[in-house]
Amino acid sequence: MSLRKAFDGERRKHQEDIWGEESSPSGEEKSWQSPAYAKSSQVLCNQDALMKNKCVCITPGATEIDNYKVLRAQIIQRTKERGWNTLMVTSVQPGEGKTLTAINLAITLAREFNQTVLLVDCDLKKQDIHKRFGYKSDRGLGDFLLNDCSLNEIISWPGVEKMTLISGGQTFQDTTELLGSPQMKSLVAEMKERYANRYIIFDLPSLKEGADAITFAPLVDGILVVTQYGRNSAKEINNILKLIPREKILGLIFNRQKRWCHHIVDLKVQP
């Protein structure tokens, strides 16, 4: 069975379970209601774990939320006019906060009026986003790509309104091959086509950790690159950005500044 047929079958059987509503023929989102998830798709996130892991946007009124709202506004402005909805989040080096940024951004986007979000853990060597939400997950993206389970089985609703998550399962070593596989390419293309009004955020390893992010970059519409403020020189950043399509780069997100904030900075990549 082709991936397209399998995807169509899963969509017809489980679309309300996974996404909370049918895709609107007119392209408009319906008002969101808490989905009645089948089997183990519904999980309960642990708010204490989220706060411990600095997923601050889970708590309404947190002072940091305003900073992520600025980031959200910038992303919406830069993507809506282009019809972009598939976004990759990566970083220059490991440990610069790209996964935390992806989580908080996904939560903040999901709280935008009439906006739904799917966050996909594509760091197949780690698979730990679900752990930051405080729950266990036996299956993830890699399991689906190897045809070990259905799409419905790997998508969870962690209790955050209008947000779903793919994370968990076994870890892998041949990650570049999986992320560059025909199955992965078809999955991203199907998601973009069928869920054009939703943001799909893919969290990838850093650009210095190998070829995963470089291989995956051509599959998405836009790319956000996180970097720790003061850690990398302009030359280092410029050189690393040459590894990914420059026309897809939405900008840099500077993290861990003295005055805590997130914002996108435009950077012209020098030839």
Short mmCIF file of C-alpha atoms in Angstrom, two decimals, residues 41-248:
data_model
loop_
_atom_site.label_atom_id
_atom_site.label_comp_id
_atom_site.label_asym_id
_atom_site.label_seq_id
_atom_site.Cartn_x
_atom_site.Cartn_y
_atom_site.Cartn_z
CA SER A 41 -3.68 9.18 21.99
CA GLN A 42 -4.80 11.37 24.86
CA VAL A 43 -2.17 11.93 27.53
CA LEU A 44 -1.96 14.21 30.50
CA CYS A 45 0.99 16.55 30.57
CA ASN A 46 2.66 17.22 33.89
CA GLN A 47 2.67 20.97 34.46
CA ASP A 48 5.32 20.66 37.15
CA ALA A 49 7.58 18.88 34.65
CA LEU A 50 6.88 21.54 32.04
CA MET A 51 7.79 24.35 34.41
CA LYS A 52 10.89 22.49 35.59
CA ASN A 53 11.93 22.21 31.94
CA LYS A 54 11.30 25.95 31.42
CA CYS A 55 8.25 25.46 29.19
CA VAL A 56 6.98 28.72 30.61
CA CYS A 57 4.21 29.35 28.08
CA ILE A 58 2.07 26.61 29.62
CA THR A 59 1.20 28.98 32.47
CA PRO A 60 -1.09 31.89 31.55
CA GLY A 61 0.24 35.18 32.80
CA ALA A 62 3.90 34.15 32.92
CA THR A 63 6.09 37.18 32.25
CA GLU A 64 8.01 35.41 29.48
CA ILE A 65 4.85 34.82 27.43
CA ASP A 66 4.89 38.36 26.05
CA ASN A 67 8.31 37.70 24.54
CA TYR A 68 7.04 34.60 22.79
CA LYS A 69 3.99 36.53 21.60
CA VAL A 70 6.35 38.93 19.83
CA LEU A 71 8.07 35.94 18.25
CA ARG A 72 4.69 34.49 17.28
CA ALA A 73 3.61 37.75 15.64
CA GLN A 74 6.81 37.93 13.62
CA ILE A 75 6.46 34.34 12.43
CA ILE A 76 2.81 34.76 11.46
CA GLN A 77 3.63 37.91 9.49
CA ARG A 78 6.49 36.22 7.65
CA THR A 79 4.68 32.98 6.86
CA LYS A 80 1.05 33.82 6.17
CA GLU A 81 1.85 36.12 3.26
CA ARG A 82 3.87 33.32 1.67
CA GLY A 83 1.47 30.50 2.43
CA TRP A 84 4.07 28.76 4.61
CA ASN A 85 2.99 26.36 7.34
CA THR A 86 5.79 23.80 7.70
CA LEU A 87 8.63 25.15 9.83
CA MET A 88 11.91 23.64 10.98
CA VAL A 89 13.56 24.76 14.21
CA THR A 90 17.28 24.11 14.56
CA SER A 91 20.30 25.78 16.14
CA VAL A 92 23.91 26.54 15.34
CA GLN A 93 25.34 24.33 18.10
CA PRO A 94 23.91 21.83 20.61
CA GLY A 95 22.65 23.25 23.89
CA GLU A 96 21.42 26.60 22.60
CA GLY A 97 17.76 26.07 23.52
CA LYS A 98 16.20 25.18 20.17
CA THR A 99 13.90 22.45 21.56
CA LEU A 100 12.69 24.68 24.37
CA THR A 101 12.06 27.44 21.83
CA ALA A 102 10.12 25.01 19.60
CA ILE A 103 7.92 23.87 22.51
CA ASN A 104 7.14 27.36 23.79
CA LEU A 105 6.54 28.61 20.26
CA ALA A 106 4.14 25.73 19.54
CA ILE A 107 2.18 26.41 22.72
CA THR A 108 2.04 30.14 21.99
CA LEU A 109 0.94 29.61 18.38
CA ALA A 110 -1.76 27.20 19.54
CA ARG A 111 -3.16 29.95 21.77
CA GLU A 112 -3.54 32.24 18.78
CA PHE A 113 -7.20 32.62 17.83
CA ASN A 114 -8.32 29.93 15.37
CA GLN A 115 -4.86 28.38 15.02
CA THR A 116 -3.85 24.73 15.52
CA VAL A 117 -0.33 23.33 15.76
CA LEU A 118 1.44 19.98 15.44
CA LEU A 119 4.90 19.72 17.00
CA VAL A 120 7.06 16.89 15.61
CA ASP A 121 10.17 15.61 17.39
CA CYS A 122 12.64 14.92 14.57
CA ASP A 123 15.66 14.54 16.84
CA LEU A 124 15.64 10.79 16.34
CA LYS A 125 18.77 10.17 18.40
CA LYS A 126 17.11 11.62 21.51
CA GLN A 127 13.30 11.66 21.23
CA ASP A 128 12.70 13.56 24.45
CA ILE A 129 10.11 16.27 23.85
CA HIS A 130 7.40 14.08 25.40
CA LYS A 131 9.57 13.73 28.51
CA ARG A 132 9.52 17.50 28.92
CA PHE A 133 5.74 17.29 28.99
CA GLY A 134 6.05 14.65 31.71
CA TYR A 135 4.59 11.59 30.01
CA LYS A 136 5.82 8.33 28.47
CA SER A 137 5.54 7.48 24.78
CA ASP A 138 6.41 4.11 23.27
CA ARG A 139 6.18 5.14 19.62
CA GLY A 140 7.36 8.09 17.57
CA LEU A 141 8.24 9.35 14.13
CA GLY A 142 10.91 6.73 13.48
CA ASP A 143 8.48 3.90 14.18
CA PHE A 144 6.04 5.33 11.65
CA LEU A 145 8.73 5.76 9.00
CA LEU A 146 9.66 2.09 9.41
CA ASN A 147 5.99 1.13 8.97
CA ASP A 148 5.85 -0.26 12.51
CA CYS A 149 2.69 1.69 13.39
CA SER A 150 0.02 3.97 11.98
CA LEU A 151 0.05 7.75 12.01
CA ASN A 152 -2.79 7.82 14.51
CA GLU A 153 -0.75 5.79 16.97
CA ILE A 154 2.08 8.32 17.20
CA ILE A 155 0.08 11.55 17.52
CA SER A 156 -0.78 12.58 21.06
CA TRP A 157 -2.83 15.36 22.54
CA PRO A 158 -0.95 16.48 25.68
CA GLY A 159 -3.83 18.52 27.07
CA VAL A 160 -2.76 21.80 25.47
CA GLU A 161 -5.71 23.21 23.54
CA LYS A 162 -5.25 23.11 19.75
CA MET A 163 -1.82 21.46 19.97
CA THR A 164 -0.81 17.90 19.14
CA LEU A 165 2.57 16.22 19.44
CA ILE A 166 4.64 13.46 17.86
CA SER A 167 7.49 12.31 20.12
CA GLY A 168 8.75 9.08 21.64
CA GLY A 169 9.54 5.52 20.75
CA GLN A 170 12.93 4.06 20.12
CA THR A 171 15.99 6.09 19.22
CA PHE A 172 17.96 5.55 16.02
CA GLN A 173 21.51 5.86 14.72
CA ASP A 174 20.90 6.05 10.96
CA THR A 175 18.81 9.17 11.42
CA THR A 176 19.86 11.04 8.29
CA GLU A 177 18.67 8.18 6.11
CA LEU A 178 15.28 8.13 7.85
CA LEU A 179 14.79 11.90 7.63
CA GLY A 180 15.74 11.90 3.95
CA SER A 181 13.65 8.86 3.07
CA PRO A 182 10.78 8.89 0.54
CA GLN A 183 8.41 8.14 3.44
CA MET A 184 9.49 11.30 5.26
CA LYS A 185 9.24 13.43 2.14
CA SER A 186 5.74 12.11 1.40
CA LEU A 187 4.61 12.64 4.99
CA VAL A 188 5.70 16.30 5.07
CA ALA A 189 4.12 16.95 1.66
CA GLU A 190 0.84 15.34 2.73
CA MET A 191 0.73 17.30 5.97
CA LYS A 192 1.33 20.58 4.16
CA GLU A 193 -1.31 19.89 1.54
CA ARG A 194 -4.08 18.56 3.76
CA TYR A 195 -3.57 20.80 6.78
CA ALA A 196 -2.70 24.09 5.11
CA ASN A 197 -4.23 26.16 7.92
CA ARG A 198 -2.16 24.55 10.66
CA TYR A 199 1.42 25.17 11.65
CA ILE A 200 3.57 22.05 11.67
CA ILE A 201 6.79 22.60 13.60
CA PHE A 202 9.66 20.13 13.20
CA ASP A 203 12.36 20.13 15.88
CA LEU A 204 15.71 19.05 14.37
CA PRO A 205 19.22 18.59 15.81
CA SER A 206 21.65 21.49 15.56
CA LEU A 207 23.44 22.21 12.30
CA LYS A 208 26.77 21.21 13.84
CA GLU A 209 25.54 17.78 14.95
CA GLY A 210 25.67 16.14 11.55
CA ALA A 211 23.59 16.04 8.40
CA ASP A 212 20.08 15.61 9.86
CA ALA A 213 18.98 19.26 9.74
CA ILE A 214 20.76 19.84 6.43
CA THR A 215 19.00 16.84 4.88
CA PHE A 216 15.60 17.82 6.24
CA ALA A 217 15.77 21.53 5.37
CA PRO A 218 14.59 21.21 1.73
CA LEU A 219 11.36 19.52 2.87
CA VAL A 220 9.94 22.48 4.81
CA ASP A 221 8.76 25.97 3.92
CA GLY A 222 10.71 27.97 6.47
CA ILE A 223 13.61 27.59 8.88
CA LEU A 224 14.22 29.20 12.27
CA VAL A 225 17.76 29.07 13.62
CA VAL A 226 18.29 29.48 17.37
CA THR A 227 21.63 30.69 18.69
CA GLN A 228 22.80 31.53 22.17
CA TYR A 229 23.54 35.23 22.45
CA GLY A 230 27.30 35.84 22.40
CA ARG A 231 28.25 32.20 21.83
CA ASN A 232 28.88 32.26 18.09
CA SER A 233 30.62 34.92 16.04
CA ALA A 234 28.93 36.48 13.03
CA LYS A 235 31.40 34.64 10.80
CA GLU A 236 30.59 31.27 12.41
CA ILE A 237 26.87 31.88 12.04
CA ASN A 238 27.23 32.99 8.46
CA ASN A 239 29.28 29.91 7.56
CA ILE A 240 26.85 27.47 9.17
CA LEU A 241 23.84 29.07 7.48
CA LYS A 242 25.40 28.35 4.09
CA LEU A 243 24.54 24.69 4.73
CA ILE A 244 20.80 25.27 4.39
CA PRO A 245 18.68 26.97 1.69
CA ARG A 246 19.03 30.71 2.29
CA GLU A 247 15.62 31.50 0.78
CA LYS A 248 13.95 29.42 3.49
#
